[in-house]
Coordinates of C-alpha atoms and ligand atoms in Angstrom, one line a residue:
M1 CA -17.7 151.4 195.7
P2 CA -19.4 151.4 192.3
V3 CA -20.6 148.0 191.0
E4 CA -22.3 147.0 187.8
D5 CA -26.0 146.3 188.4
N6 CA -26.1 143.7 185.6
L7 CA -23.6 141.3 187.2
P8 CA -24.9 137.9 188.2
P9 CA -26.3 138.2 191.7
Q10 CA -23.8 135.6 193.1
R11 CA -20.8 137.7 191.9
L12 CA -22.4 140.9 193.1
S13 CA -23.1 139.6 196.6
R14 CA -19.6 138.2 196.9
I15 CA -18.2 141.7 196.1
V16 CA -20.5 143.4 198.5
E17 CA -19.6 140.8 201.2
T18 CA -15.9 141.2 200.6
A19 CA -16.2 145.0 201.0
G20 CA -18.3 144.6 204.1
A21 CA -20.6 147.3 202.8
A22 CA -22.9 148.7 205.5
L23 CA -25.2 150.2 202.9
T24 CA -26.0 149.5 199.3
L25 CA -27.7 152.0 197.0
T26 CA -29.5 151.0 193.8
A27 CA -31.5 153.0 191.4
A28 CA -34.6 151.7 193.1
T29 CA -33.5 152.5 196.7
I30 CA -32.5 156.0 195.6
A31 CA -35.8 156.5 193.9
A32 CA -37.6 155.4 197.1
L33 CA -35.6 157.9 199.1
A34 CA -36.4 160.8 196.8
P35 CA -39.7 160.1 195.0
A36 CA -40.0 161.9 191.6
G37 CA -41.5 165.3 191.9
A38 CA -40.6 165.7 195.6
P39 CA -38.7 168.9 196.4
A40 CA -35.0 168.2 196.6
A41 CA -33.6 168.4 200.1
P42 CA -30.8 171.0 200.6
A43 CA -27.5 169.3 199.9
P44 CA -25.5 168.8 203.1
R45 CA -22.4 171.1 203.1
P46 CA -19.2 169.2 203.2
A47 CA -17.2 169.7 206.4
P48 CA -14.5 172.3 205.9
G49 CA -10.9 171.3 205.7
R50 CA -9.0 168.6 203.9
R51 CA -9.5 164.9 204.1
A52 CA -6.5 163.0 205.3
P53 CA -4.7 161.7 202.2
E54 CA -4.7 158.1 203.5
T55 CA -8.5 158.1 203.8
P56 CA -9.9 155.5 201.3
Y57 CA -12.0 157.4 198.7
Y58 CA -13.2 154.6 196.4
I59 CA -12.9 150.9 195.8
M60 CA -12.9 149.4 192.3
F61 CA -13.3 145.6 191.9
T62 CA -11.5 143.9 189.1
S63 CA -11.2 140.4 187.8
G64 CA -9.0 138.2 190.0
S65 CA -7.1 135.1 188.6
T66 CA -8.5 132.7 191.3
G67 CA -12.1 133.5 190.5
E68 CA -12.6 136.1 193.3
P69 CA -12.8 139.7 192.2
K70 CA -10.3 141.9 194.0
G71 CA -11.1 145.3 195.4
V72 CA -8.5 148.0 194.7
V73 CA -8.5 150.7 197.4
I74 CA -7.9 154.2 196.2
T75 CA -7.2 156.9 198.7
H76 CA -8.1 160.6 198.7
G77 CA -4.3 161.3 198.2
C78 CA -4.2 159.0 195.2
L79 CA -7.1 160.6 193.5
E80 CA -5.8 164.1 194.3
A81 CA -2.4 163.3 192.7
F82 CA -4.0 162.0 189.6
L83 CA -6.5 164.9 189.2
N84 CA -3.9 167.6 189.9
W85 CA -1.7 166.1 187.2
M86 CA -4.4 165.8 184.6
Q87 CA -5.8 169.2 185.3
V88 CA -2.5 170.9 184.8
E89 CA -1.4 168.8 181.8
Q90 CA -4.7 169.0 179.9
A91 CA -5.3 172.7 180.9
L92 CA -9.1 172.2 180.7
P93 CA -11.1 175.4 181.0
E94 CA -14.4 175.6 182.7
G95 CA -17.5 174.4 180.8
E96 CA -16.0 171.4 178.9
V97 CA -18.5 168.6 178.1
F98 CA -16.9 165.2 178.7
L99 CA -17.9 161.8 177.2
N100 CA -18.6 159.2 179.9
Q101 CA -18.5 155.8 178.1
A102 CA -16.9 153.6 180.8
P103 CA -19.3 152.2 183.4
Y104 CA -18.7 153.7 186.9
S105 CA -17.3 150.3 188.0
F106 CA -14.4 150.8 185.6
D107 CA -11.9 153.4 186.8
L108 CA -11.7 155.1 183.4
S109 CA -15.0 156.8 184.4
I110 CA -13.0 158.6 187.1
M111 CA -11.1 160.4 184.3
D112 CA -14.3 162.0 182.9
T113 CA -16.5 162.3 186.0
Y114 CA -13.8 163.8 188.3
L115 CA -12.1 166.0 185.7
A116 CA -15.6 167.4 185.0
L117 CA -16.2 167.9 188.7
V118 CA -12.8 169.7 189.4
S119 CA -12.9 171.8 186.3
G120 CA -16.6 172.8 186.4
G121 CA -17.6 170.7 183.4
T122 CA -20.4 168.4 182.5
I123 CA -20.5 164.7 181.6
V124 CA -22.6 163.1 179.0
S125 CA -23.1 159.4 179.4
V126 CA -23.7 157.0 176.6
T127 CA -25.9 154.1 177.6
R128 CA -25.3 150.4 176.8
H129 CA -27.9 150.7 174.0
D130 CA -26.1 153.7 172.5
V131 CA -22.9 151.7 172.5
A132 CA -24.5 148.8 170.6
Q133 CA -26.6 150.8 168.1
P134 CA -25.0 153.2 165.7
K135 CA -28.2 155.1 165.0
Q136 CA -29.0 155.7 168.6
R137 CA -25.4 156.5 169.3
H138 CA -25.3 159.2 166.6
A139 CA -28.5 160.7 167.9
A140 CA -27.0 160.9 171.4
F141 CA -23.8 162.4 170.0
A142 CA -25.7 165.0 167.9
R143 CA -27.4 166.4 171.0
S144 CA -24.4 166.0 173.3
G145 CA -22.3 169.1 172.7
L146 CA -19.2 167.0 173.5
T147 CA -15.9 168.7 173.7
V148 CA -13.6 166.1 175.4
W149 CA -13.8 162.5 174.4
V150 CA -12.8 159.9 177.1
S151 CA -13.1 156.2 176.3
T152 CA -11.2 153.0 175.6
P153 CA -9.6 152.9 172.1
S154 CA -12.0 150.0 171.4
F155 CA -15.0 152.3 171.6
A156 CA -13.5 154.9 169.3
Q157 CA -12.6 152.2 166.8
L158 CA -16.2 151.0 166.9
C159 CA -17.4 154.6 166.2
L160 CA -14.9 155.1 163.4
V161 CA -16.5 152.4 161.3
Q162 CA -19.4 154.8 160.7
R163 CA -18.5 157.7 158.3
R164 CA -20.9 160.0 160.1
F165 CA -18.5 159.9 163.1
A166 CA -16.9 163.2 162.0
P167 CA -16.8 166.9 163.0
A168 CA -20.2 167.6 161.4
L169 CA -21.7 165.3 164.1
L170 CA -19.4 166.5 166.9
P171 CA -18.5 170.1 165.9
R172 CA -17.1 171.1 169.4
L173 CA -15.0 168.0 170.0
H174 CA -11.3 169.1 170.4
R175 CA -9.7 166.5 172.6
F176 CA -9.5 162.7 172.7
L177 CA -8.3 161.1 175.9
F178 CA -7.6 157.3 175.8
C179 CA -6.7 154.9 178.5
G180 CA -7.3 151.3 179.5
E181 CA -5.8 149.3 176.6
M182 CA -3.3 149.6 173.7
L183 CA -4.1 152.5 171.4
P184 CA -3.7 151.1 167.9
H185 CA -1.6 153.2 165.5
G186 CA -4.3 153.0 162.9
V187 CA -7.0 154.3 165.3
A188 CA -5.0 157.3 166.3
A189 CA -4.1 158.1 162.6
Q190 CA -7.7 157.8 161.5
L191 CA -8.9 160.1 164.3
L192 CA -6.4 162.8 163.4
D193 CA -7.5 162.5 159.8
R194 CA -11.2 162.6 160.6
F195 CA -11.0 165.3 163.3
P196 CA -8.1 167.6 162.1
E197 CA -8.8 170.2 164.8
A198 CA -8.6 167.7 167.7
V199 CA -5.7 166.5 169.7
V200 CA -5.3 162.8 170.7
W201 CA -3.7 161.7 174.0
N202 CA -2.7 158.2 174.9
T203 CA -2.6 157.5 178.7
Y204 CA -1.6 154.3 180.5
G205 CA -2.0 152.9 183.9
P206 CA -3.6 150.1 186.0
T207 CA -6.5 150.7 188.4
E208 CA -4.0 150.0 191.2
A209 CA -2.2 153.3 190.3
T210 CA -5.4 155.4 190.0
V211 CA -6.6 155.4 186.4
A212 CA -3.4 156.6 184.5
T213 CA 0.3 157.3 185.3
T214 CA 1.8 158.1 182.0
S215 CA 0.7 160.1 179.0
I216 CA 1.7 161.4 175.6
R217 CA 0.1 163.5 173.0
I218 CA -0.1 161.5 169.7
D219 CA 0.6 163.9 166.9
R220 CA 1.7 163.3 163.3
E221 CA 5.4 163.3 164.4
V222 CA 4.8 160.6 167.0
L223 CA 2.8 158.6 164.4
T224 CA 5.7 158.8 162.0
R225 CA 8.3 157.9 164.5
H226 CA 6.6 155.1 166.4
S227 CA 4.6 152.0 165.6
P228 CA 3.4 150.6 168.0
L229 CA 2.7 153.8 169.8
P230 CA 4.4 154.8 173.1
I231 CA 2.4 155.1 176.3
G232 CA 4.1 158.2 177.4
Y233 CA 6.0 160.0 180.2
P234 CA 5.3 159.5 183.9
M235 CA 3.3 162.1 185.8
P236 CA 5.5 164.3 187.9
G237 CA 6.1 162.9 191.4
T238 CA 5.8 159.4 190.2
R239 CA 8.7 157.1 189.3
V240 CA 8.2 154.5 186.5
T241 CA 10.9 151.9 186.1
V242 CA 11.5 148.8 184.1
V243 CA 12.9 145.9 186.3
D244 CA 14.2 142.4 185.7
E245 CA 12.9 139.2 187.5
G246 CA 15.0 140.1 190.6
G247 CA 13.4 143.6 190.8
R248 CA 16.6 145.3 189.6
E249 CA 16.2 148.4 187.4
L250 CA 17.1 147.7 183.8
P251 CA 19.0 150.1 181.6
S252 CA 17.2 152.1 179.0
G253 CA 16.1 150.1 176.0
E254 CA 15.9 146.7 177.8
R255 CA 12.6 144.9 178.2
G256 CA 11.3 144.0 181.7
E257 CA 8.3 144.6 184.0
I258 CA 6.9 148.1 184.4
V259 CA 6.9 149.2 188.1
I260 CA 5.1 152.3 189.3
A261 CA 6.0 154.1 192.5
G262 CA 4.3 157.3 193.7
P263 CA 1.5 159.0 195.5
N264 CA -1.0 157.6 193.1
V265 CA -0.3 153.9 194.0
S266 CA -3.1 152.2 195.9
P267 CA -2.3 151.0 199.5
G268 CA -3.5 147.5 198.2
Y269 CA -6.4 145.2 197.6
L270 CA -9.1 145.1 200.2
R271 CA -8.5 142.2 202.7
R272 CA -6.1 140.4 200.5
P273 CA -2.7 140.4 202.3
D274 CA -1.7 137.4 200.2
L275 CA -2.0 139.4 196.9
N276 CA -0.7 142.6 198.4
A277 CA 2.6 140.9 199.5
R278 CA 3.2 139.9 195.8
A279 CA 2.1 143.1 194.0
F280 CA 2.8 146.0 196.3
F281 CA 6.1 147.1 198.0
A282 CA 7.9 150.2 199.1
L283 CA 10.4 151.9 196.9
D284 CA 12.5 154.9 198.2
G285 CA 9.8 155.6 200.8
Q286 CA 6.9 155.5 198.2
R287 CA 4.3 152.9 197.6
A288 CA 5.1 150.8 194.5
Y289 CA 3.2 148.4 192.4
H290 CA 4.3 145.5 190.1
T291 CA 2.1 146.1 187.0
G292 CA 2.6 142.7 185.4
D293 CA 3.1 144.6 182.1
W294 CA 6.1 144.0 179.9
G295 CA 7.7 147.4 179.0
R296 CA 10.7 149.3 177.9
L297 CA 11.9 152.8 178.3
R298 CA 13.6 154.7 175.5
D299 CA 15.0 158.1 176.3
G300 CA 12.5 158.4 179.2
L301 CA 9.6 157.4 176.9
L302 CA 7.7 154.3 178.0
F303 CA 6.4 151.5 175.7
C304 CA 4.1 148.8 176.9
E305 CA 4.6 145.4 175.3
G306 CA 1.8 143.3 176.6
R307 CA 1.1 141.2 179.7
M308 CA 3.4 138.9 181.6
D309 CA 0.4 136.8 182.9
S310 CA -2.9 135.8 181.5
Q311 CA -4.8 139.0 182.1
I312 CA -6.3 140.3 178.9
K313 CA -8.3 143.3 177.7
L314 CA -11.4 142.1 175.9
H315 CA -13.2 145.1 174.2
G316 CA -11.9 147.3 176.9
H317 CA -12.7 145.0 179.8
R318 CA -10.0 143.8 182.1
V319 CA -10.3 140.0 182.3
E320 CA -8.2 137.4 184.1
L321 CA -8.4 134.1 182.1
G322 CA -7.8 132.4 185.4
D323 CA -11.1 133.9 186.7
I324 CA -13.1 132.2 184.0
E325 CA -11.1 128.9 184.4
S326 CA -11.7 128.8 188.1
N327 CA -15.4 129.5 187.7
L328 CA -15.6 126.8 184.9
R329 CA -13.8 124.3 187.2
A330 CA -16.4 125.0 189.9
L331 CA -19.2 123.7 187.7
P332 CA -20.4 120.1 188.2
G333 CA -18.8 117.5 185.8
I334 CA -15.8 119.6 184.9
A335 CA -12.3 118.1 185.6
D336 CA -10.2 120.9 184.1
A337 CA -10.5 124.0 182.0
V338 CA -8.3 126.3 180.0
V339 CA -9.6 129.6 178.5
L340 CA -7.8 131.3 175.7
P341 CA -8.5 134.5 173.7
I342 CA -9.5 134.3 170.1
L343 CA -7.5 137.0 168.3
W344 CA -8.6 139.4 165.6
E345 CA -6.0 141.6 164.0
G346 CA -3.7 140.6 166.9
R347 CA -6.1 141.6 169.7
P348 CA -8.5 139.5 171.8
D349 CA -11.9 139.5 170.2
A350 CA -13.7 136.6 171.9
L351 CA -12.9 133.7 174.3
S352 CA -12.5 130.0 173.7
A353 CA -12.8 127.4 176.4
F354 CA -11.1 124.0 176.4
V355 CA -12.7 121.6 178.8
V356 CA -12.0 118.1 180.2
M357 CA -15.2 116.6 181.6
T358 CA -15.1 114.0 184.5
E359 CA -17.5 111.9 182.5
R360 CA -18.6 112.5 178.9
G361 CA -22.2 111.5 178.2
T362 CA -23.8 111.4 174.8
E363 CA -24.7 115.1 174.7
P364 CA -23.5 116.7 171.5
D365 CA -20.6 119.2 171.9
F366 CA -22.7 122.1 170.8
D367 CA -25.5 121.4 173.4
L368 CA -23.0 120.8 176.1
G369 CA -21.2 124.0 175.3
N370 CA -24.4 126.0 175.5
R371 CA -25.4 124.4 178.8
L372 CA -22.0 125.3 180.3
R373 CA -22.2 128.8 179.0
D374 CA -25.6 129.1 180.6
Q375 CA -24.4 127.8 183.9
L376 CA -21.4 130.1 183.8
S377 CA -23.6 133.1 183.1
R378 CA -24.9 132.7 186.7
R379 CA -21.4 133.3 187.9
L380 CA -19.7 135.7 185.5
P381 CA -20.5 138.9 183.6
V382 CA -21.7 138.4 180.0
Y383 CA -18.4 139.8 178.5
M384 CA -16.5 137.0 180.3
L385 CA -18.5 134.1 178.7
P386 CA -16.6 132.0 176.2
R387 CA -18.0 132.0 172.6
Q388 CA -16.5 128.6 171.8
F389 CA -16.3 125.4 173.8
S390 CA -14.0 122.4 172.8
F391 CA -14.0 119.1 174.7
L392 CA -10.9 117.1 175.1
E393 CA -10.1 113.7 176.8
K394 CA -7.0 115.3 178.4
F395 CA -4.8 118.4 177.8
P396 CA -1.5 118.3 176.0
L397 CA 1.2 118.9 178.7
N398 CA 4.3 121.2 178.5
A399 CA 7.7 120.4 179.9
N400 CA 6.5 121.5 183.4
G401 CA 3.6 119.1 183.3
K402 CA 1.1 121.9 183.0
A403 CA -1.6 122.3 180.3
D404 CA 0.2 123.4 177.2
R405 CA -1.6 126.6 176.3
K406 CA 0.6 127.2 173.3
K407 CA -0.4 123.9 171.8
L408 CA -4.1 124.5 172.6
A409 CA -3.8 128.0 171.0
E410 CA -2.7 126.3 167.7
N411 CA -6.2 125.0 167.4
L412 CA -7.5 128.6 167.3
A413 CA -5.2 129.7 164.4
Ligands
AMP1 P1 -7.2 148.6 184.1 O1 -6.8 148.4 185.5 O2 -8.5 148.0 183.8 O3 -7.1 150.0 183.7 O4 -6.2 147.8 183.2 C1 -4.8 148.1 183.3 C2 -4.0 147.4 182.2 O5 -4.5 147.8 180.9 C3 -2.6 147.8 182.2 O6 -1.8 147.0 183.2 C4 -2.2 147.4 180.8 O7 -2.0 146.1 180.6 C5 -3.4 147.8 180.0 N1 -3.3 149.2 179.6 C6 -3.9 150.3 180.1 N2 -3.7 151.4 179.4 C7 -2.9 151.0 178.3 C8 -2.3 151.7 177.2 N3 -2.5 153.0 177.0 N4 -1.6 151.0 176.3 C9 -1.4 149.6 176.5 N5 -2.0 148.9 177.5 C10 -2.7 149.6 178.4

């Protein structure tokens, strides 16, 4: 169960408690077990034979709408189904060098790390500093020998801003694999222009269905035919359907919820029967998952059209706005809170919090906002902290008597 070491201690210990972990390893504990310079102990040989497919293999925690992160259990069978598919589809020879950009706590890292392990490749990790600093990033790329790029589209978009991001810097790079968020048409087009020898793949899937379930190679023809880009065809052995509110399969071309059924679907969230009953079910004898994504099939090709709920992708991070709202409401002096994304070119770029205080003192809005952000930083990771705070006496209400998010969003336009 990989967890980010820079999470606030409170959130980290809740995750560890939920998982009931018997042992935690940190860089420091590992260093203490094997002091630098000490001869390496011989690696224990794995027991012969296969693991039962139902054996849990890893658990990834993701943002949960009630403020509690939820642990997605992935079995050995799930991982095997995903890797077998990718290995055959991508036909990767031995000796590839994969980019590892996603932290290990984000399941995109499974794509690079495990594809490298099963194909006899290498991974090259970029650090947080490399991500933030172009100069350092270019130096890392220059010595990397990268051949297969694995990242969120956001990271590639960030790299494309620099002209140096080109074959002269990465001469062996021949493949881009994207997952985790919408691949903008312009990003794919720019990559094909900049790296004419490379192929670009868009893959789609939630953590709950083991990294990715659909894929498509984005070539010039796909770019000409589709905008926005499709997310692909399902992996063999997996059924992807689009259903209406009653769970009935919709005809081709109609918009509904994307449902995934197959051996790559998780058995559920750890110790959350309440959530599992809503999200997971059985379909024709296979495990199935309600993705919460709007989608549409056209001639067997799948398109993703955004979320049905208030989960967003913020610079590649999966964030439930309800997670931030619950944590805000838990702070002293807050009566109610709504968090909305601030959009840039149609995509979430930052967060804005609307807050009703139980009592409003004389503290200026700016200072109060900073104080709340500081308090929130003890509960939430940095990327989930709102940039903007607005204080209201009460929220405008919609016809259902709930805070009118649409009206509040007008303030962000
Ligand atoms: P995560 O579990 O962090 O991988 O997030 C899964 C969600 O990210 C999906 O349910 C989609 O909403 C979104 N997503 C993942 N891949 C894509 C893609 N290729 N295109 C559009 N949205 C995507």
